Amino acid sequence: MSVSGIKALDIDDNVIDAIDDKVIDTIEEKKEDEELIKGLDDDEHEDIILVSASGDKFTINKKLAEKYSELIETALQGSEDNNDDEDKFDLKNVDSDILGYFIEIANLLGERDFKRPEKPLQSADLKECLPNFHDLVDKLDEIYLSDNGKDKIYRLTSALNYLASTELLDTLCAFIASKIKNKPINQIEEILSTDKKVSSGKDVASSSSSS
């Protein structure tokens, strides 16, 4: 029944006013809810720019960057506290190829509930330790088996430490551990070495600055 119809029944004017106010309040609340939902949706799809050591720019979803890097999360919180709309962050300790791998891994995992493998490592097959994340293990194997792959893995480890990406750092360490688990000493030395020649008793796991 319309408001005018209600008036025709000689209902008290105060009741009519209360109904009108309630209708107006409901409309305004709906508008506020729609604006809030739109704001949340905008945040969900907001991107930021990460700049590598050589100045190359990479785009990544803001929520994923915060999820997989405490360093970036802290920097973003600082920007918000200072009412700063900064959406570009310089990562001077991360090379372009390694930053690209970090973003690929973050996008691969997305918003899934990712947890690092249990310690100590239960199997030399990391897929058995991460049954729901075979795609991540495949990605790490792809990096490991590429040109200068071991060097890239070590530099990625260093970058994840710098980015304060605890879950991914522990997972990458587990990946390396899975490669040497149950292997004899001479094979472990060869696996960990980034050099073609392996010198016994020397630290041969040093990382290179080039990919």
Short mmCIF file of C-alpha atoms in Angstrom, two decimals:
data_model
loop_
_atom_site.label_atom_id
_atom_site.label_comp_id
_atom_site.label_asym_id
_atom_site.label_seq_id
_atom_site.Cartn_x
_atom_site.Cartn_y
_atom_site.Cartn_z
CA MET A 1 0.00 0.00 0.00
CA SER A 2 1.33 3.46 -0.90
CA VAL A 3 1.86 6.23 1.62
CA SER A 4 -1.02 8.15 0.04
CA GLY A 5 -3.22 5.07 0.49
CA ILE A 6 -2.28 4.92 4.14
CA LYS A 7 -3.26 8.58 4.55
CA ALA A 8 -6.63 7.80 3.05
CA LEU A 9 -7.26 5.51 6.02
CA ASP A 10 -6.74 8.48 8.35
CA ILE A 11 -3.72 6.91 10.07
CA ASP A 12 -1.92 9.33 12.41
CA ASP A 13 0.45 11.73 10.61
CA ASN A 14 3.27 10.75 13.02
CA VAL A 15 3.02 7.18 11.80
CA ILE A 16 3.22 8.38 8.19
CA ASP A 17 6.29 10.45 9.00
CA ALA A 18 7.93 7.48 10.72
CA ILE A 19 7.30 5.30 7.67
CA ASP A 20 8.75 7.96 5.36
CA ASP A 21 11.84 8.32 7.56
CA LYS A 22 12.30 4.55 7.64
CA VAL A 23 12.09 4.36 3.85
CA ILE A 24 14.66 7.16 3.49
CA ASP A 25 16.99 5.53 6.04
CA THR A 26 16.74 2.21 4.23
CA ILE A 27 17.62 3.81 0.89
CA GLU A 28 20.60 5.62 2.41
CA GLU A 29 21.85 2.47 4.13
CA LYS A 30 21.62 0.59 0.85
CA LYS A 31 23.65 3.29 -0.89
CA GLU A 32 26.29 3.15 1.86
CA ASP A 33 26.46 -0.65 1.58
CA GLU A 34 26.88 -0.43 -2.18
CA GLU A 35 29.66 2.14 -1.81
CA LEU A 36 31.40 -0.04 0.80
CA ILE A 37 31.18 -3.11 -1.43
CA LYS A 38 32.52 -1.11 -4.36
CA GLY A 39 35.39 0.15 -2.22
CA LEU A 40 36.27 -3.37 -1.10
CA ASP A 41 36.08 -4.58 -4.68
CA ASP A 42 38.40 -1.77 -5.79
CA ASP A 43 40.89 -2.74 -3.07
CA GLU A 44 40.70 -6.37 -4.17
CA HIS A 45 41.82 -5.45 -7.69
CA GLU A 46 44.24 -2.64 -6.82
CA ASP A 47 47.77 -3.02 -8.19
CA ILE A 48 51.09 -1.60 -7.08
CA ILE A 49 54.40 -1.25 -8.91
CA LEU A 50 57.63 -2.87 -7.74
CA VAL A 51 60.90 -1.53 -9.14
CA SER A 52 63.91 -3.84 -9.38
CA ALA A 53 67.57 -3.01 -8.74
CA SER A 54 68.05 -2.15 -12.42
CA GLY A 55 64.92 0.02 -12.58
CA ASP A 56 62.59 -2.41 -14.30
CA LYS A 57 58.97 -2.03 -13.23
CA PHE A 58 56.66 -4.92 -12.36
CA THR A 59 52.95 -4.83 -11.52
CA ILE A 60 51.48 -7.00 -8.78
CA ASN A 61 48.16 -7.16 -7.00
CA LYS A 62 48.39 -5.18 -3.75
CA LYS A 63 46.82 -7.90 -1.59
CA LEU A 64 49.16 -10.57 -2.96
CA ALA A 65 52.19 -8.33 -2.40
CA GLU A 66 51.12 -7.83 1.22
CA LYS A 67 50.38 -11.54 1.67
CA TYR A 68 53.78 -12.73 0.50
CA SER A 69 56.05 -9.91 1.71
CA GLU A 70 56.05 -8.43 5.19
CA LEU A 71 58.45 -5.74 3.92
CA ILE A 72 55.92 -4.53 1.34
CA GLU A 73 53.04 -4.88 3.80
CA THR A 74 54.85 -2.67 6.33
CA ALA A 75 55.72 -0.10 3.66
CA LEU A 76 52.09 0.06 2.50
CA GLN A 77 50.84 0.50 6.07
CA GLY A 78 53.33 3.31 6.54
CA SER A 79 52.05 5.02 3.40
CA GLU A 80 48.46 4.77 4.62
CA ASP A 81 49.38 6.14 8.06
CA ASN A 82 51.01 9.14 6.38
CA ASN A 83 48.06 9.62 3.99
CA ASP A 84 50.47 8.89 1.16
CA ASP A 85 49.04 7.44 -2.06
CA GLU A 86 52.41 5.94 -3.02
CA ASP A 87 51.89 2.85 -5.17
CA LYS A 88 55.48 2.33 -6.35
CA PHE A 89 58.20 0.72 -4.27
CA ASP A 90 61.90 0.44 -5.03
CA LEU A 91 63.45 -2.93 -4.23
CA LYS A 92 67.12 -2.09 -4.77
CA ASN A 93 68.34 -5.45 -3.48
CA VAL A 94 66.32 -7.55 -5.91
CA ASP A 95 67.38 -8.22 -9.52
CA SER A 96 64.80 -8.06 -12.29
CA ASP A 97 64.76 -11.78 -13.09
CA ILE A 98 64.37 -12.69 -9.42
CA LEU A 99 61.64 -10.10 -8.84
CA GLY A 100 59.86 -11.57 -11.84
CA TYR A 101 60.03 -15.04 -10.27
CA PHE A 102 58.68 -13.71 -6.97
CA ILE A 103 55.67 -12.18 -8.72
CA GLU A 104 55.08 -15.35 -10.78
CA ILE A 105 55.05 -17.43 -7.59
CA ALA A 106 52.75 -14.98 -5.78
CA ASN A 107 50.32 -15.04 -8.71
CA LEU A 108 50.54 -18.83 -8.89
CA LEU A 109 49.63 -19.25 -5.22
CA GLY A 110 47.09 -16.42 -5.23
CA GLU A 111 44.81 -16.29 -2.20
CA ARG A 112 45.15 -20.00 -1.42
CA ASP A 113 45.83 -20.92 2.19
CA PHE A 114 49.51 -21.67 1.74
CA LYS A 115 51.63 -23.13 4.52
CA ARG A 116 55.29 -24.08 4.42
CA PRO A 117 56.32 -27.76 4.66
CA GLU A 118 56.67 -29.28 8.11
CA LYS A 119 60.10 -29.54 9.68
CA PRO A 120 62.04 -31.75 9.51
CA LEU A 121 61.37 -32.55 5.88
CA GLN A 122 59.48 -35.84 5.66
CA SER A 123 60.38 -36.80 2.09
CA ALA A 124 62.90 -36.09 -0.64
CA ASP A 125 59.89 -35.58 -2.89
CA LEU A 126 58.66 -32.10 -1.98
CA LYS A 127 55.31 -32.78 -3.65
CA GLU A 128 54.59 -35.33 -0.91
CA CYS A 129 55.23 -32.57 1.66
CA LEU A 130 53.06 -30.08 -0.26
CA PRO A 131 50.22 -32.22 -1.63
CA ASN A 132 48.06 -29.23 -2.59
CA PHE A 133 50.83 -27.21 -4.19
CA HIS A 134 52.37 -29.38 -6.88
CA ASP A 135 52.25 -26.38 -9.21
CA LEU A 136 54.60 -24.47 -6.89
CA VAL A 137 57.06 -27.37 -6.78
CA ASP A 138 56.92 -27.58 -10.59
CA LYS A 139 57.69 -23.85 -10.81
CA LEU A 140 60.70 -24.16 -8.50
CA ASP A 141 61.94 -27.14 -10.53
CA GLU A 142 61.55 -25.08 -13.68
CA ILE A 143 63.76 -22.33 -12.21
CA TYR A 144 66.27 -24.86 -10.86
CA LEU A 145 66.63 -26.61 -14.21
CA SER A 146 66.93 -23.41 -16.28
CA ASP A 147 70.26 -21.84 -17.31
CA ASN A 148 72.22 -20.92 -14.17
CA GLY A 149 69.29 -22.38 -12.27
CA LYS A 150 71.09 -23.08 -9.01
CA ASP A 151 72.41 -19.52 -8.96
CA LYS A 152 68.86 -18.23 -9.49
CA ILE A 153 67.55 -20.39 -6.64
CA TYR A 154 70.17 -18.98 -4.26
CA ARG A 155 69.49 -15.40 -5.36
CA LEU A 156 65.76 -16.02 -4.96
CA THR A 157 66.46 -17.25 -1.43
CA SER A 158 68.33 -14.02 -0.68
CA ALA A 159 65.52 -11.93 -2.18
CA LEU A 160 62.82 -13.70 -0.16
CA ASN A 161 64.84 -13.05 2.97
CA TYR A 162 65.07 -9.34 2.05
CA LEU A 163 61.34 -9.21 1.29
CA ALA A 164 60.60 -10.89 4.66
CA SER A 165 58.62 -13.57 2.84
CA THR A 166 58.82 -16.14 5.62
CA GLU A 167 56.54 -18.86 4.21
CA LEU A 168 58.10 -18.78 0.74
CA LEU A 169 61.65 -18.57 2.13
CA ASP A 170 61.12 -21.64 4.30
CA THR A 171 59.58 -23.45 1.34
CA LEU A 172 62.52 -22.63 -0.91
CA CYS A 173 64.93 -23.85 1.78
CA ALA A 174 62.87 -27.05 1.95
CA PHE A 175 63.15 -27.32 -1.84
CA ILE A 176 66.95 -27.14 -1.61
CA ALA A 177 66.94 -29.62 1.28
CA SER A 178 64.83 -32.04 -0.77
CA LYS A 179 67.53 -32.05 -3.46
CA ILE A 180 70.21 -33.23 -1.04
CA LYS A 181 68.13 -35.40 1.31
CA ASN A 182 69.55 -38.95 1.59
CA LYS A 183 72.33 -38.14 -0.91
CA PRO A 184 76.03 -39.04 -0.35
CA ILE A 185 78.45 -36.20 0.48
CA ASN A 186 80.05 -36.02 -2.97
CA GLN A 187 76.63 -35.63 -4.63
CA ILE A 188 75.52 -33.02 -2.09
CA GLU A 189 78.63 -30.96 -2.86
CA GLU A 190 77.90 -31.14 -6.57
CA ILE A 191 74.21 -30.31 -6.12
CA LEU A 192 74.93 -27.25 -4.00
CA SER A 193 77.72 -25.95 -6.19
CA THR A 194 77.08 -23.25 -8.78
CA ASP A 195 80.51 -23.93 -10.32
CA LYS A 196 81.27 -26.52 -12.98
CA LYS A 197 84.23 -27.70 -10.93
CA VAL A 198 83.70 -28.70 -7.34
CA SER A 199 86.60 -28.19 -4.93
CA SER A 200 86.49 -30.39 -1.86
CA GLY A 201 86.43 -28.57 1.47
CA LYS A 202 85.63 -25.19 -0.07
CA ASP A 203 82.43 -23.19 0.04
CA VAL A 204 81.09 -23.69 -3.47
CA ALA A 205 77.54 -22.52 -2.86
CA SER A 206 78.29 -18.83 -3.39
CA SER A 207 75.76 -17.00 -5.53
CA SER A 208 76.53 -15.00 -8.61
CA SER A 209 75.33 -11.50 -9.35
CA SER A 210 74.37 -12.39 -12.91
CA SER A 211 71.70 -14.73 -14.22
#
